[in-house]
Short mmCIF file of C-alpha atoms in Angstrom, two decimals:
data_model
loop_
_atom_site.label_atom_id
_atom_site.label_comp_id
_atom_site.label_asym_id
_atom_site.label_seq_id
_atom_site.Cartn_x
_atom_site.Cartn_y
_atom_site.Cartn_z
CA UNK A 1 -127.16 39.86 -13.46
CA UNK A 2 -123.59 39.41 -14.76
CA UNK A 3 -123.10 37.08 -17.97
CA UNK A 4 -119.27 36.90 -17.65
CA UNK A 5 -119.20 39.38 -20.44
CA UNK A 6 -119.09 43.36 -20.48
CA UNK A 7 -121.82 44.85 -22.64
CA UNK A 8 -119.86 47.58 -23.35
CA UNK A 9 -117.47 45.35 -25.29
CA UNK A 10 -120.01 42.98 -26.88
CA UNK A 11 -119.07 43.80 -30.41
CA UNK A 12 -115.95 42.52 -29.93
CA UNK A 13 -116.76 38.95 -29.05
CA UNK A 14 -115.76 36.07 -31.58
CA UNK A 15 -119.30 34.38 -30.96
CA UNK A 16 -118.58 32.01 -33.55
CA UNK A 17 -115.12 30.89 -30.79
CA UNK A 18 -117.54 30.74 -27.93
CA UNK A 19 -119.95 28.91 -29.50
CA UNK A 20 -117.38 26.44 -30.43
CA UNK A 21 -116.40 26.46 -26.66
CA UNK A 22 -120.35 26.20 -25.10
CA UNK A 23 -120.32 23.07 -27.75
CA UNK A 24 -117.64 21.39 -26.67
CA UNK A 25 -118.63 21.95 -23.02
CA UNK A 26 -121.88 20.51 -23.61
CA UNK A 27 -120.99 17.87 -25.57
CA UNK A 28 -118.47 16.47 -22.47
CA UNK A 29 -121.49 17.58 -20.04
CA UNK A 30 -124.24 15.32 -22.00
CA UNK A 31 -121.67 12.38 -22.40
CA UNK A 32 -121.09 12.04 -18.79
CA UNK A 33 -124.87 12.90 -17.54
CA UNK A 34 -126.72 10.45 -20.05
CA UNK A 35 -124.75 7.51 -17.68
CA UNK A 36 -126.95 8.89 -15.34
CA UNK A 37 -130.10 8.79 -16.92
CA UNK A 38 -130.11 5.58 -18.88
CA UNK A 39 -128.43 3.28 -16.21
CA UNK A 40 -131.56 2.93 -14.73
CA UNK A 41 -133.81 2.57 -18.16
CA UNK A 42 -133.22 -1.22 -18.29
CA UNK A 43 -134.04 -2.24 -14.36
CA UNK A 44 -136.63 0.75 -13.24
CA UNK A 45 -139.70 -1.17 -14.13
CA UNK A 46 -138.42 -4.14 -12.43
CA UNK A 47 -137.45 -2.58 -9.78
CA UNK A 48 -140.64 -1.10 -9.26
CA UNK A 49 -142.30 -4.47 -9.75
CA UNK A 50 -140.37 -6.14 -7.12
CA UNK A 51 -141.31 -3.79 -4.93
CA UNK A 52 -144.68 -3.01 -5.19
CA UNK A 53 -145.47 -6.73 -6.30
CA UNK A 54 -147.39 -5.88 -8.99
CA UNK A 55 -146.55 -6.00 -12.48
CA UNK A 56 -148.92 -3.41 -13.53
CA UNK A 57 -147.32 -0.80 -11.68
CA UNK A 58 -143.99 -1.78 -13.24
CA UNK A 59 -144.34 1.17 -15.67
CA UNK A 60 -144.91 4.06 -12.75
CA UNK A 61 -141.25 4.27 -11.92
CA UNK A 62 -140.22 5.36 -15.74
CA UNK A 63 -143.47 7.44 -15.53
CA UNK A 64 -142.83 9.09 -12.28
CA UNK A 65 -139.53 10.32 -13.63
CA UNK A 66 -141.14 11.31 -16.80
CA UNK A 67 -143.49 12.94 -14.85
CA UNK A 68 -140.65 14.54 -12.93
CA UNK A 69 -139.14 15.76 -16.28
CA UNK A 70 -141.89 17.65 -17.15
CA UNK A 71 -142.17 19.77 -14.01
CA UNK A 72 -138.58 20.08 -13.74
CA UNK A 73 -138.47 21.44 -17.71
CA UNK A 74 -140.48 24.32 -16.84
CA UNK A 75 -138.86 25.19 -13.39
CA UNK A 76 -135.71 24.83 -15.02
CA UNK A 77 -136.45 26.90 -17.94
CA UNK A 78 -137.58 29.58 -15.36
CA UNK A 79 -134.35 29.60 -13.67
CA UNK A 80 -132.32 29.86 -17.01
CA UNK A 81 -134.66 33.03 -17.79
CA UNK A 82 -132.83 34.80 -14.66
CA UNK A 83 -129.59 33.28 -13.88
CA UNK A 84 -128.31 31.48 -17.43
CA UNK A 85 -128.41 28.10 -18.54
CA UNK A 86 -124.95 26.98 -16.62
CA UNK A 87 -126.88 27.64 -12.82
CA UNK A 88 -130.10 25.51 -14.79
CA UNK A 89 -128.45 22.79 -16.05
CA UNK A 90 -125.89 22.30 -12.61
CA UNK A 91 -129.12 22.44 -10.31
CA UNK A 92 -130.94 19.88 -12.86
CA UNK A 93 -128.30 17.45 -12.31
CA UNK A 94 -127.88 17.66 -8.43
CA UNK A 95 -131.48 16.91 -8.32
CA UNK A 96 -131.23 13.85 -10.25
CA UNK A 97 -128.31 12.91 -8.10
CA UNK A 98 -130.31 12.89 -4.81
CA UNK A 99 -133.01 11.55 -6.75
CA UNK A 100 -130.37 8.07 -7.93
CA UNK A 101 -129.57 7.92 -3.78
CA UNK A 102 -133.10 7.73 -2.93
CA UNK A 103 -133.55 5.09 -5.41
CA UNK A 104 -131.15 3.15 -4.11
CA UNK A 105 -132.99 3.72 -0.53
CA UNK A 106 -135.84 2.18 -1.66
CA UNK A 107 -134.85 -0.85 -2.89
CA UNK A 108 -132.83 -1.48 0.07
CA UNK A 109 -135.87 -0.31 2.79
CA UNK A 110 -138.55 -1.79 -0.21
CA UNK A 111 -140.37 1.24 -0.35
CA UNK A 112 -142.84 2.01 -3.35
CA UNK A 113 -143.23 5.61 -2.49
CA UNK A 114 -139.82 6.75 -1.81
CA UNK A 115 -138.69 5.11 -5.51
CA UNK A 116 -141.96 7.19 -6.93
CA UNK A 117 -140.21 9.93 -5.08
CA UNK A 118 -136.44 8.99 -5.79
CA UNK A 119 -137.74 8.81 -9.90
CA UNK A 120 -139.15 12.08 -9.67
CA UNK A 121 -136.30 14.27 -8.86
CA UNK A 122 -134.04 11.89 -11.25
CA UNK A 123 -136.56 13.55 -14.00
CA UNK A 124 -134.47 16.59 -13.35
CA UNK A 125 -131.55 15.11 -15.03
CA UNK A 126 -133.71 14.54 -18.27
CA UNK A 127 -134.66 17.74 -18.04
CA UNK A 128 -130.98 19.12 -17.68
CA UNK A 129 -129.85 17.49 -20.55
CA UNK A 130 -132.84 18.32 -22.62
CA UNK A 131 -132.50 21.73 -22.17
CA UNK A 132 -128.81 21.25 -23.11
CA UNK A 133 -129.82 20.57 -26.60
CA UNK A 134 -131.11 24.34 -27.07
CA UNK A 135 -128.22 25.82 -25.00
CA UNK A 136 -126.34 24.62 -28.19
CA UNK A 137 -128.39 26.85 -30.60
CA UNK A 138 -128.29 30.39 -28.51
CA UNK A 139 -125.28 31.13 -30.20
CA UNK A 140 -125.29 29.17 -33.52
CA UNK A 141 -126.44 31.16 -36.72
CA UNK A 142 -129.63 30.40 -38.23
CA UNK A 143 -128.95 27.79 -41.05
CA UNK A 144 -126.16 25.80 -38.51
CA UNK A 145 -129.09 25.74 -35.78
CA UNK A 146 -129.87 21.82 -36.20
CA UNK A 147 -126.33 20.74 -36.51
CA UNK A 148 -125.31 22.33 -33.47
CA UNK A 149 -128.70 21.08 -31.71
CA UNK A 150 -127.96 17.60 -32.75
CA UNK A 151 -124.22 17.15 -32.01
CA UNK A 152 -125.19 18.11 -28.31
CA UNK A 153 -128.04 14.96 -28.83
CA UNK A 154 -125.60 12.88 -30.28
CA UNK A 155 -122.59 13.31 -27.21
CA UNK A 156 -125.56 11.32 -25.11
CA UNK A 157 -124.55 8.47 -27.34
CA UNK A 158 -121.63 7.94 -24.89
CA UNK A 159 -122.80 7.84 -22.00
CA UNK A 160 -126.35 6.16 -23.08
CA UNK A 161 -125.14 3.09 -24.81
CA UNK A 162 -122.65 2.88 -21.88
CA UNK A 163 -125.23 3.18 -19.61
CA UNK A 164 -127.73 0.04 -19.94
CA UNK A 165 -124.39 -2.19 -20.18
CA UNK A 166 -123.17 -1.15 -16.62
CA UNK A 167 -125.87 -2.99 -15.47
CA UNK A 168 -124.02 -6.24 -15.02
CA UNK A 169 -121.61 -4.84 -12.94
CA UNK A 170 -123.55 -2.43 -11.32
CA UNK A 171 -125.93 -5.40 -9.77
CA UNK A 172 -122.43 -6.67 -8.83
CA UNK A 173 -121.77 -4.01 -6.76
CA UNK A 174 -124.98 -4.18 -5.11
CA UNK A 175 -124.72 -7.55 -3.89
CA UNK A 176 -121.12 -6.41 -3.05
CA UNK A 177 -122.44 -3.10 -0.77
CA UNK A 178 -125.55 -6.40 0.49
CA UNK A 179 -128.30 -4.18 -1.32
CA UNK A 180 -130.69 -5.67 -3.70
CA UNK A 181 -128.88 -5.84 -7.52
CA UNK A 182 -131.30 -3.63 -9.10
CA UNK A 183 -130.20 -0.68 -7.23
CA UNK A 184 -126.86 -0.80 -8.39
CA UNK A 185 -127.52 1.18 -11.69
CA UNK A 186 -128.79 4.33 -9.32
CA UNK A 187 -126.24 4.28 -7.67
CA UNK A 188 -123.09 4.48 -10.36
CA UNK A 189 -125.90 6.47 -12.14
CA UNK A 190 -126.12 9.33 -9.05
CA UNK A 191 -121.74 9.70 -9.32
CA UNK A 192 -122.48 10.14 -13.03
CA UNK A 193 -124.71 13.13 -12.43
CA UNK A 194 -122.65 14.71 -9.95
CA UNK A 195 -120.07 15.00 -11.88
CA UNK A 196 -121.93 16.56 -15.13
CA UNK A 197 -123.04 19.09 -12.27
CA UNK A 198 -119.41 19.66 -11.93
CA UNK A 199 -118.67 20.25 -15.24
CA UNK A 200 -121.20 22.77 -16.50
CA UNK A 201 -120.98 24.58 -13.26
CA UNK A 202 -117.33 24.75 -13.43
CA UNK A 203 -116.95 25.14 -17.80
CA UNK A 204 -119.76 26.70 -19.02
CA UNK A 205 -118.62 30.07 -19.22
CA UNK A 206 -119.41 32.88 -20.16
CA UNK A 207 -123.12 31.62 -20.14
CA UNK A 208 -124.44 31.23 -24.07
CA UNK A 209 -128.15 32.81 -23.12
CA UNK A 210 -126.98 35.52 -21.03
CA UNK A 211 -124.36 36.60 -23.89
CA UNK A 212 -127.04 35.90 -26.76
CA UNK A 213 -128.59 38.79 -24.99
CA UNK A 214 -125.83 41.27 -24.49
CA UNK A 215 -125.18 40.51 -28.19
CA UNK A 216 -128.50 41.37 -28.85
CA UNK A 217 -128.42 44.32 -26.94
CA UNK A 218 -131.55 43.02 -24.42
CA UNK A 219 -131.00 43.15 -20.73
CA UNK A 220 -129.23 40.03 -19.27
CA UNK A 221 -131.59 39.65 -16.59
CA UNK A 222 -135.37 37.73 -16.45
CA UNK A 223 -137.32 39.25 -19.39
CA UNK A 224 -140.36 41.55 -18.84
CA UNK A 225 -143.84 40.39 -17.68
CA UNK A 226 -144.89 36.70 -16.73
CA UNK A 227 -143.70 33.43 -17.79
CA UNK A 228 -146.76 31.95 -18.68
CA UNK A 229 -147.56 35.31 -21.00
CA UNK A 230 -144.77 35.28 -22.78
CA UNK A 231 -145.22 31.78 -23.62
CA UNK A 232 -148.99 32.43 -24.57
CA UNK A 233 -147.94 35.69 -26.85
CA UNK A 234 -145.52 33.24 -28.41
CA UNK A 235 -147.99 30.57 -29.17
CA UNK A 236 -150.27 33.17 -30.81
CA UNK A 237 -147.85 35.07 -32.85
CA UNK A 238 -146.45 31.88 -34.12
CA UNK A 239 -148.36 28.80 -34.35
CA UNK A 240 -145.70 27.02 -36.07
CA UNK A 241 -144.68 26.44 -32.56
CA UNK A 242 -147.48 24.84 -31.67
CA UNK A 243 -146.80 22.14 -34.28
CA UNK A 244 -143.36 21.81 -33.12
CA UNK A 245 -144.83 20.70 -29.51
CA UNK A 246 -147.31 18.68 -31.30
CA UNK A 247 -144.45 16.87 -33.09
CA UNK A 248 -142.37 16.71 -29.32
CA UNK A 249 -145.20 15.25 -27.74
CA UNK A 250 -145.99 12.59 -30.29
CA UNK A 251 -142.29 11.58 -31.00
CA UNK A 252 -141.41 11.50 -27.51
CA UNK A 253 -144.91 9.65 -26.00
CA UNK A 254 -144.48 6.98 -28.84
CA UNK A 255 -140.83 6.34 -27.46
CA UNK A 256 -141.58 6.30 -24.13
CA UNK A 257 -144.76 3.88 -24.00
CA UNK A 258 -143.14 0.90 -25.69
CA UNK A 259 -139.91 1.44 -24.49
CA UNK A 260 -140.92 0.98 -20.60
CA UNK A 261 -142.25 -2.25 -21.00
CA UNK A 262 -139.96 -3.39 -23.14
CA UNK A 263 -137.83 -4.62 -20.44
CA UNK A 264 -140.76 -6.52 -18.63
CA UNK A 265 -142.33 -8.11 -22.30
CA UNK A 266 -138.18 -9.49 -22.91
CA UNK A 267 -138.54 -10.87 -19.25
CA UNK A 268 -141.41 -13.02 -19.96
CA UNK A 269 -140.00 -14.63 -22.55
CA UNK A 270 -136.78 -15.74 -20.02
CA UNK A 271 -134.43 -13.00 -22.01
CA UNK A 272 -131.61 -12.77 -19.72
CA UNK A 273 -130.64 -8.80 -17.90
CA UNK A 274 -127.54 -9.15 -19.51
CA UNK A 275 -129.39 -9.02 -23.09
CA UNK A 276 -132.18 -6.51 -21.93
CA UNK A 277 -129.74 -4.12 -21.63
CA UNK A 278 -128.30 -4.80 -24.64
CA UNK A 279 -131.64 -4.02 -26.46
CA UNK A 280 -131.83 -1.05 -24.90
CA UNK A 281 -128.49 -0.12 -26.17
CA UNK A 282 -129.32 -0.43 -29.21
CA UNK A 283 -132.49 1.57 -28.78
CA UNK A 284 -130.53 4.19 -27.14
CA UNK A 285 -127.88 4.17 -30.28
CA UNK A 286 -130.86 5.16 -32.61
CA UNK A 287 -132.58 7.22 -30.54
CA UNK A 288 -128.96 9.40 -30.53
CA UNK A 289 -125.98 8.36 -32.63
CA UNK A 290 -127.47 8.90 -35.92
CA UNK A 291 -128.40 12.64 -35.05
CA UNK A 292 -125.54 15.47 -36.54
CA UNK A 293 -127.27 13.63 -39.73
CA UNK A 294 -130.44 14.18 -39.00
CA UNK A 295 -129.52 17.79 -37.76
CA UNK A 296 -127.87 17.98 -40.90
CA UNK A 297 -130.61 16.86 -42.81
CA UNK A 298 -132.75 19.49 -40.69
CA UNK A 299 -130.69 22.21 -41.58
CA UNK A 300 -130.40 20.74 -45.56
CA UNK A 301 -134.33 20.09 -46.46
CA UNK A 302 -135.74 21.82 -44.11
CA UNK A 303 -137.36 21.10 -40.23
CA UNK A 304 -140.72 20.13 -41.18
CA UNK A 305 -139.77 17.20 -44.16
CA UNK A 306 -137.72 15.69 -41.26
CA UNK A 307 -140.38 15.45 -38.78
CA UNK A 308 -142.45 13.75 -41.38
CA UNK A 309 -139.80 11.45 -41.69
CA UNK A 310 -140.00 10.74 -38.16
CA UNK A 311 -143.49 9.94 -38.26
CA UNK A 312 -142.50 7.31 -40.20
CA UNK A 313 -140.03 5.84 -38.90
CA UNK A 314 -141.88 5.74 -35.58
CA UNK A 315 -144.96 3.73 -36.99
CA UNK A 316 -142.52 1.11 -38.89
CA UNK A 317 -141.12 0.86 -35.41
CA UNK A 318 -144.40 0.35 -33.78
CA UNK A 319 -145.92 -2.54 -36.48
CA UNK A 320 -142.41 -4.32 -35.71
CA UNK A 321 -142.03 -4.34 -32.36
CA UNK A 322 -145.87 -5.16 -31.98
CA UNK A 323 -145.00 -8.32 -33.72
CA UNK A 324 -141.96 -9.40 -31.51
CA UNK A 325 -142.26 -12.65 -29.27
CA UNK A 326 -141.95 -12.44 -25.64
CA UNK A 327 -138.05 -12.77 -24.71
CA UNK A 328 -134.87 -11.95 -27.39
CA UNK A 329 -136.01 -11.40 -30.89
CA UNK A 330 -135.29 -9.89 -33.77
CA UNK A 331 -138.25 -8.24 -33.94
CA UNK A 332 -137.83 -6.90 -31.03
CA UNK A 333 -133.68 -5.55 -31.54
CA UNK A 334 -135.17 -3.88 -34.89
CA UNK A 335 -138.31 -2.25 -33.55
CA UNK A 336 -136.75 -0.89 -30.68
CA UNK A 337 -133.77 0.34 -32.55
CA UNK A 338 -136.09 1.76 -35.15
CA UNK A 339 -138.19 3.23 -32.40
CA UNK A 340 -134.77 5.55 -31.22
CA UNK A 341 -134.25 6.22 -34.70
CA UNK A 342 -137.96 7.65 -35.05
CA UNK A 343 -137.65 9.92 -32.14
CA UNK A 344 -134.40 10.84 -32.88
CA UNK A 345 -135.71 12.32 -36.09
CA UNK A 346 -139.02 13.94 -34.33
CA UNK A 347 -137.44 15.57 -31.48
CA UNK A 348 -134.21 17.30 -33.49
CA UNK A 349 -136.45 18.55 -36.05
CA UNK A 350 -139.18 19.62 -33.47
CA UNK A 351 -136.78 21.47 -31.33
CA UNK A 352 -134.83 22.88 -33.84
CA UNK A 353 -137.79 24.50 -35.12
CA UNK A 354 -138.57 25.67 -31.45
CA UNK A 355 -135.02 27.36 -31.83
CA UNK A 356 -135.88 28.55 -35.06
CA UNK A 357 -138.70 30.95 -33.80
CA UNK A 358 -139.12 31.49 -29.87
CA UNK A 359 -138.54 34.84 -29.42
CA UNK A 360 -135.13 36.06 -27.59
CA UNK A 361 -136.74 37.22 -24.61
CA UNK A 362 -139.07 34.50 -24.55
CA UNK A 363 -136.56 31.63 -25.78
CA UNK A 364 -136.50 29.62 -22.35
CA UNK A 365 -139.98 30.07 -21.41
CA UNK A 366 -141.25 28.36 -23.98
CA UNK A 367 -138.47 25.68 -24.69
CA UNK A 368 -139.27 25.20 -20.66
CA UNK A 369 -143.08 25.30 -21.86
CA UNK A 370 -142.42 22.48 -24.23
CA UNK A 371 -141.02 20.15 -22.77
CA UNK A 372 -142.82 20.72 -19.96
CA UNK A 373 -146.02 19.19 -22.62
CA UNK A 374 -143.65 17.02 -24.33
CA UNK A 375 -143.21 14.97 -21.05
CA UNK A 376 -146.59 15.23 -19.75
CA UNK A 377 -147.67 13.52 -22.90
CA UNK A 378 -145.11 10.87 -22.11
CA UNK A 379 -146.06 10.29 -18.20
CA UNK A 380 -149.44 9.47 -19.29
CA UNK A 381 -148.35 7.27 -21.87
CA UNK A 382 -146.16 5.43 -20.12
CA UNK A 383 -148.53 5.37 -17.20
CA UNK A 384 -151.26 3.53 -19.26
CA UNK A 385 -148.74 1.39 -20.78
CA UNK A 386 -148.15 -0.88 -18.35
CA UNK A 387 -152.25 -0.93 -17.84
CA UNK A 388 -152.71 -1.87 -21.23
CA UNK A 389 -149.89 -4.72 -21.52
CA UNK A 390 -150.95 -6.18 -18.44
CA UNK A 391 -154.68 -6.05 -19.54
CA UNK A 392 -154.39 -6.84 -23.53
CA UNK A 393 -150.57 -7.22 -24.25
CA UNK A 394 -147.30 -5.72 -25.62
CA UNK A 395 -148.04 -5.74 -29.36
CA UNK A 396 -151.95 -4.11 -28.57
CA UNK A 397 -149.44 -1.49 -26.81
CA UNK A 398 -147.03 -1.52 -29.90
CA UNK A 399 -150.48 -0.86 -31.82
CA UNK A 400 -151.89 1.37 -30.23
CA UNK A 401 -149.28 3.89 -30.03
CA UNK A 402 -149.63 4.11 -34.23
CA UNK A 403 -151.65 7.19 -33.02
CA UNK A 404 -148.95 9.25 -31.72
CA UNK A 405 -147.37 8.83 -35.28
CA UNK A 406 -149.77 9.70 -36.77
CA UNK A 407 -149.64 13.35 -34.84
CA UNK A 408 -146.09 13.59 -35.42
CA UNK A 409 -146.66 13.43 -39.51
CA UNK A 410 -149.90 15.68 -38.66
CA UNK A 411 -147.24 17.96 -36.43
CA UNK A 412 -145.14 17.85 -39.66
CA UNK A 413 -147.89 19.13 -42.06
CA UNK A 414 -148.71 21.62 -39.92
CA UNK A 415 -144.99 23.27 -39.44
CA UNK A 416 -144.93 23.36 -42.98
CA UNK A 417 -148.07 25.39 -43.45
CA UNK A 418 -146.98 27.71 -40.33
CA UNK A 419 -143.66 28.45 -42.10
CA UNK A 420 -145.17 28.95 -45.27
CA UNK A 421 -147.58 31.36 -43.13
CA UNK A 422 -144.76 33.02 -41.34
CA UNK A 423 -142.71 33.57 -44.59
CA UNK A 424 -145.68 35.60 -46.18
#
C-alpha cells in the first residue's frame, strides 16, 4: 500500500511541514463537516416525534445516529488500519451524506424506520470527524499531542455554531421544495458532508498514518494479526487506556442524554425553534471553541488533572440544567453551555491520552475500539433519556446523569495511577 511517500527517502521528510499541512487540512475538513452533523441536533427529536407520534421515541433519532457512530468508529478505524485515514474519513462522510437524503425521505414519505435508518448512516459523519481529532496527533511530537488534537476539535466550532442557526432558513427551504420544515436541516446538512468528502479525499496528502509508519520504519500496510487482538494486547499492557475510555464514555454519555431532550423540554415551555437553536449554539460553542486551551492545558498539567476537571464541570452542568424551567431560561443557556464545556474537557484529555499510548501498529484499532464504547455508552443513554423524561422529567434526567460524572473524575483517578504505573 502506497502512502504518497518513498520509504527509501523517509529521513528526509520535514514531518514537522506536513504536519502543519495534515492540520490545516483537517481543520478546513472539520469546519465544513460539523454543518453536517449539528444541523440536524436541534430538530431530530422533533422530527422523530412528529413522525412516530410519540414523544417518547423523540430521543431514538439522536440515538440511532449515536448508535450509528459507534459501529461506524470501529469499521472506520479498520479501514484506516489498511488504506490511511484520508480513504476513512472520505467514506465516513459519504455515508452521512446518503444518510441526510434519507432523512429528508422520511419526513416527506413519514416514515419512522427509514429516519432510524437515514440517522444511522449520518453516525458515520460523527465518526469521520471524530477520528479526525487523532489524525491530528500521528504526526505531532509527544508534548504538542493535545494542542494539535484540540485545534482539529476546535475548527468544528465553525461549522457547529453555524449549524443549529441554519435552521430558520433551512425549514424555509423546505416549505419552499413543499417538504415538511424539519427536513430542511438534512438536507443543507447532506451538501455539507459531501463536500468535507471532497476535501480530505482531494487534500489530505500524503496520508499522516501511513507516513507515521514509514517514519517509523513499520510496514505501511494493515498491521499483523487481528483487530480485536491487538486492541485486547493493548488494553492489557496498558490499562491507562482503559481509563481513558472510561473517561470517553462518561464525558460523552453525560453530553448526549441531556442534550437530546433538551430541544423537546424548551418546547414545552412554548420556546420558539428560532431560540432552540440558539441554545444549542451555545452548547455547541462550549462543547468546542474553548478547546486549543484545554489541549493546552492537557499538554501543560498533564491529561489526567484535565479530565478531573471535566468531571466537574459536567456535574455543575447537570445540577443547573436539572433546575431549568420548561421553555427559554437561564438555567437552561448556562447548563447546556456548561454541559459542552464539560465534555469538551473529558473528551480532549481522554483522547489525547489514547494518543499518548496506543501502540503504532495498533493506533487505529483501538482509537476505532474507543469510540466504538464511547458511543455505545451514549446510544443507551440517550435511548433511556427520552424514557425517563417522559416518565419522571427533564431535571430527574439532568440528575440522574450525576453518575456519568462521577466515572469521568473516577476515569481521571485512574489515568493518573496508570501513568504513574507506566512511568515505573
Amino acid at each position: 500500500m502506497s502512502t504518497g511517500t518513498d520509504p527509501g527517502v523517509a529521513a528526509t521528510i520535514d514531518q514537522a511541514a506536513l504536519q502543519r499541512r495534515t492540520v490545516r487540512v483537517l481543520v478546513l475538513t472539520q469546519a465544513v463537516g460539523a454543518v453536517g452533523i449539528t444541523i440536524g441536533i436541534a430538530t431530530a427529536s422533533l422530527l422523530a416525534r412528529d413522525i412516530s407520534g410519540s414523544e417518547s421515541q423523540a430521543g431514538l433519532a439522536q440515538t440511532a445516529q449515536v448508535l450509528g457512530a459507534a459501529v461506524a468508529a470501529y469499521l472506520l478505524a479498520r479501514v484506516m488500519a489498511r488504506r490511511g485515514r484520508r480513504v476513512g474519513l472520505a467514506t465516513g462522510y459519504l455515508l452521512g451524506a446518503a444518510g441526510a437524503v434519507l432523512a429528508v425521505l422520511a419526513g416527506a414519505v413519514g416514515s419512522m424506520p427509514l429516519l432510524l435508518l437515514g440517522a444511522l448512516l449520518l453516525g458515520s459523519t460523527t465518526a469521520a470527524n471524530s477520528g479526525a481529532r487523532y489524525a491530528a496527533t500521528d504526526l505531532a511530537e509527544a508534548h504538542h499531542r493535545g494542542r494539535a488534537l484540540s485545534v482539529v476539535v476546535w475548527a468544528t466550532t465553525i461549522g457547529a455554531v453555524a449549524g443549529p442557526n441554519l435552521t430558520g432558513p433551512a425549514a424555509a427551504l423546505a416549505r419552499a421544495l413543499d417538504l415538511p420544515e424539519l427536513t430542511g436541516p438534512f438536507a443543507l446538512g447532506a451538501i455539507a458532508m459531501l463536500l468535507a468528502a471532497l476535501v480530505v479525499g482531494s487534500l489530505l496528502r500524503p496520508d499522516p498514518l501511513l507516513t507515521a509508519r514509514t517514519l517509523a520504519g513499520a510496514d505501511a500496510g494493515e498491521p499483523a494479526g487481528t483487530s480485536w487482538g491487538r486492541v485486547r494486547a493493548a488494553l492489557v499492557e496498558r490499562p491507562v487506556l482503559v481509563a481513558a475510555v472510561l473517561g470517553l464514555v462518561g464525558s460523552h454519555a453525560a453530553m448526549v442524554a441531556v442534550m437530546v431532550m433538551t430541544p423537546l423540554h424548551m418546547e414545552h415551555g412554548g420556546a420558539e425553534l428560532r431560540i432552540i437553536g440558539v441554545v444549542i449554539s451555545v452548547h455547541v460553542l462550549g462543547m468546542f471553541a474553548f478547546s486549543p486551551v484545554v489541549g493546552w492545558l492537557a499538554d501543560r498539567i498533564g491529561r489526567a488533572p484535565v479530565l478531573g476537571i471535566g468531571g466537574g464541570l459536567l456535574g455543575l452542568s447537570l445540577l443547573l440544567s436539572g433546575a431549568a424551567p420548561e421553555g427559554s431560561s437561564w438555567q437552561i443557556f448556562g447548563g447546556l453551555f456548561l454541559l459542552g464545556l464539560g465534555w469538551s474537557f473529558g473528551t480532549v484529555a481522554a483522547s489525547t491520552l489514547i494518543a499518548d499510548h496506543a501502540p503504532l501498529d495498533a493506533r487505529a484499532d483501538v482509537q476505532g475500539a474507543a469510540d466504538l464504547v464511547m458511543n455505545l455508552g451514549a446510544a443507551v443513554a440517550g435511548g433511556l433519556a427520552g424514557v425517563v423524561v417522559g416518565a419522571f422529567g427533564y431535571g430527574t434526567l439532568s440528575h440522574g446523569s450525576l453518575a456519568l460524572a462521577l466515572l469521568v473524575v473516577v476515569a481521571a483517578v485512574l489515568a493518573r495511577t496508570g501513568r504513574e504505573r507506566l512511568a515505573q
